[in-house]
Coordinates of C-alpha atoms and ligand atoms in Angstrom, one line a residue:
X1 CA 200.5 33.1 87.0
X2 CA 201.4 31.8 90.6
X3 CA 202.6 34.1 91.9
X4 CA 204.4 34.7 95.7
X5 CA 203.0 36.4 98.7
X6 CA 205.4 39.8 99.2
X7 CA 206.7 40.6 102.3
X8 CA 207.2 44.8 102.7
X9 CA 208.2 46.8 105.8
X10 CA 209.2 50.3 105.8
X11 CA 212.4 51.8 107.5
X12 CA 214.0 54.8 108.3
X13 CA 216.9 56.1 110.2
X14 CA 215.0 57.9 112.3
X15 CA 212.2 57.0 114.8
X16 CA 209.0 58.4 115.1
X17 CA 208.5 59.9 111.4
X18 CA 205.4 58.0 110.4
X19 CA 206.3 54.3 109.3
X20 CA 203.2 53.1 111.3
X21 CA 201.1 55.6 109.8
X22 CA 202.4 54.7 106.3
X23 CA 201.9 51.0 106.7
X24 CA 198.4 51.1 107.9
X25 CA 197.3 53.5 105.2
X26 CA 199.1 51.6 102.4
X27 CA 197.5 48.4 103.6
X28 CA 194.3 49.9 103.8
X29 CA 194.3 51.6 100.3
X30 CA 195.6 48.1 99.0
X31 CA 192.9 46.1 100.7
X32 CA 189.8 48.3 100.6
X33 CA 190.6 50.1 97.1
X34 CA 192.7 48.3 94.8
X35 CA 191.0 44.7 95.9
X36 CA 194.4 43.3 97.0
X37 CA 194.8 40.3 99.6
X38 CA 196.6 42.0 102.5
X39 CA 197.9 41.2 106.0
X40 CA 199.9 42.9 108.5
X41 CA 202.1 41.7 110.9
X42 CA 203.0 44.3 113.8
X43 CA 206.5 43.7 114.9
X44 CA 206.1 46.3 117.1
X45 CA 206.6 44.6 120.4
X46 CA 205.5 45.1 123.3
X47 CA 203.7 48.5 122.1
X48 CA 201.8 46.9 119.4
X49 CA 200.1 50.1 118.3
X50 CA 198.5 48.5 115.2
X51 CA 197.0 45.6 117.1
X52 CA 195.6 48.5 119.5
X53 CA 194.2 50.6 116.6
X54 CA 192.6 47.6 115.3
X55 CA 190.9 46.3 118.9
X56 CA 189.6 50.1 119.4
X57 CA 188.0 50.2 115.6
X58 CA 186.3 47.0 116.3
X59 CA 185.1 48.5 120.0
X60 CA 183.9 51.3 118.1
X61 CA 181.9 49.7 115.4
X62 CA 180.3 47.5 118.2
X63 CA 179.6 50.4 120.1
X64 CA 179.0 53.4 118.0
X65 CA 176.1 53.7 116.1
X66 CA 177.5 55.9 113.3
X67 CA 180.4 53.5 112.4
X68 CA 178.2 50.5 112.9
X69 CA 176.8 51.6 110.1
X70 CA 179.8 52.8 108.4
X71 CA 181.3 49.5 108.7
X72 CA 177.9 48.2 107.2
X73 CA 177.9 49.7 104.1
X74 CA 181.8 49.1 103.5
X75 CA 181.0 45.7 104.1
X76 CA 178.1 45.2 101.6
X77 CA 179.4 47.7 98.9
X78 CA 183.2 45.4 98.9
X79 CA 182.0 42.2 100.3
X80 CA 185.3 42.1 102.2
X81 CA 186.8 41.5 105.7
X82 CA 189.2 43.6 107.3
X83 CA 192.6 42.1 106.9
X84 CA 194.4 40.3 109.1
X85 CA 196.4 41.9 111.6
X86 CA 198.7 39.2 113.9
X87 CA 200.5 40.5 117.0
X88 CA 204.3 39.6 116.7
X89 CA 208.1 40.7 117.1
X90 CA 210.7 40.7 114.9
X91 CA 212.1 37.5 115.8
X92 CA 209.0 35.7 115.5
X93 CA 207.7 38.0 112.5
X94 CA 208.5 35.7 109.6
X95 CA 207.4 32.4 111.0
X96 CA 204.3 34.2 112.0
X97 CA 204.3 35.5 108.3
X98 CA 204.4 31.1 107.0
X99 CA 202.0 30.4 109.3
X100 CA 199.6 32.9 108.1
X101 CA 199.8 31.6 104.3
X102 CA 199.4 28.6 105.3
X103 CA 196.3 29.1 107.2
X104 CA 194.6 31.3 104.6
X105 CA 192.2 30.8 102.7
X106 CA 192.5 32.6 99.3
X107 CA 195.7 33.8 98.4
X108 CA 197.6 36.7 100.4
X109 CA 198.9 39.4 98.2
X110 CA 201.3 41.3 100.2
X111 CA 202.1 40.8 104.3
X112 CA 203.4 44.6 105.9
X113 CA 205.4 44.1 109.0
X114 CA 205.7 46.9 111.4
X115 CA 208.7 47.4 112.6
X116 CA 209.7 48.9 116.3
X117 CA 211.3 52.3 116.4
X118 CA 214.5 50.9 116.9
X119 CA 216.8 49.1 114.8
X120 CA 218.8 47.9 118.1
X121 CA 215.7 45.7 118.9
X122 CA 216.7 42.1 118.7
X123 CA 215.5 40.3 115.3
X124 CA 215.5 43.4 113.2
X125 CA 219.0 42.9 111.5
X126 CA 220.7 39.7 111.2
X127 CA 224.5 39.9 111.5
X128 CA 226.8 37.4 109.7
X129 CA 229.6 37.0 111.0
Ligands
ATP1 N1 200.8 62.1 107.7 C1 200.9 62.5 109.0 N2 200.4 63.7 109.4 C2 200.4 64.0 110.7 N3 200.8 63.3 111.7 C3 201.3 62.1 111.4 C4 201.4 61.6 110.0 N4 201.9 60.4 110.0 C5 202.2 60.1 111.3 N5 201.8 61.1 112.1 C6 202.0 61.2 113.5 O1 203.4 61.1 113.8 C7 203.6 60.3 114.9 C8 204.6 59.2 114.5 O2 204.0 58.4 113.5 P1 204.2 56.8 113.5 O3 203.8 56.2 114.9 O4 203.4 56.3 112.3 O5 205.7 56.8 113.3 P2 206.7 55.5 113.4 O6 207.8 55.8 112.4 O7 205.9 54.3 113.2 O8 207.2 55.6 114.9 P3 208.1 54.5 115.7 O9 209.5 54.7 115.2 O10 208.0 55.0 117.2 O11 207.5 53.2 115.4 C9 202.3 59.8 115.4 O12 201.9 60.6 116.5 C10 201.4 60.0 114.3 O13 200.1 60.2 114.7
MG2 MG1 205.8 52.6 114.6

């Protein structure tokens, strides 16, 4: 079945309450655990706190001898790369999102955008009127 690549992001009414947190374990579960195709796109901008997360776990595994070999063993026992993560911003977010199908390889299962903590940054909600 061909199916689409889906787009998911989490909201809330309030800021702060752990959609970053959410997104990165979900994507992680999905990827690592359940042998899903995943990407994330963080539409946090300027903060980008994925994007950081992600530079300082590669630093580490370069660095660090214990999760050098941590990432090792991951990587022989799933034969897998860490999924994508693409610095964005709302505006941006879903042409980012095209591009990155069309650039990949193998099928993407499900693209997470972060969203910023704020719903009154610009791109978030389109208003028709
Ligand atoms: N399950 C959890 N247990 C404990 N602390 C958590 C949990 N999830 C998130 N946090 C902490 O709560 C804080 C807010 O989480 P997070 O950054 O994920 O929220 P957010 O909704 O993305 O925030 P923002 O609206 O600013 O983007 C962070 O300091 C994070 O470390
Ligand atoms: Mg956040």
């Amino acid at each position: 079945m061909n199916q689409e690549t889906l787009f998911i992001a989490f909201s809330t009414q309030k800021g702060g309450v752990g959609k970053t947190a959410f997104t990165v374990l979900l994507s992680s579960y999905l990827h690592y655990q359940q042998g899903k195709s995943i990407a994330v796109i963080d539409c946090d901008f300027p903060q980008h706190s994925i994007m950081e997360m992600r530079k300082r776990d590669q630093e580490l595994v370069i660095t660090d001898p214990y999760y050098k070999r941590m990432a090792y063993h991951q990587f022989k026992e799933i034969s897998k790369k860490a999924y994508p993560v693409v610095a964005s911003n709302p505006v941006d977010a879903i042409a980012d999102a095209q591009k990155l199908i069309e650039d990949s390889e193998g099928k993407i299962d499900i693209i997470f955008f972060d969203l910023p903590g704020t719903m009154n940054s610009k791109g978030v909600v389109l208003v028709y009127l």
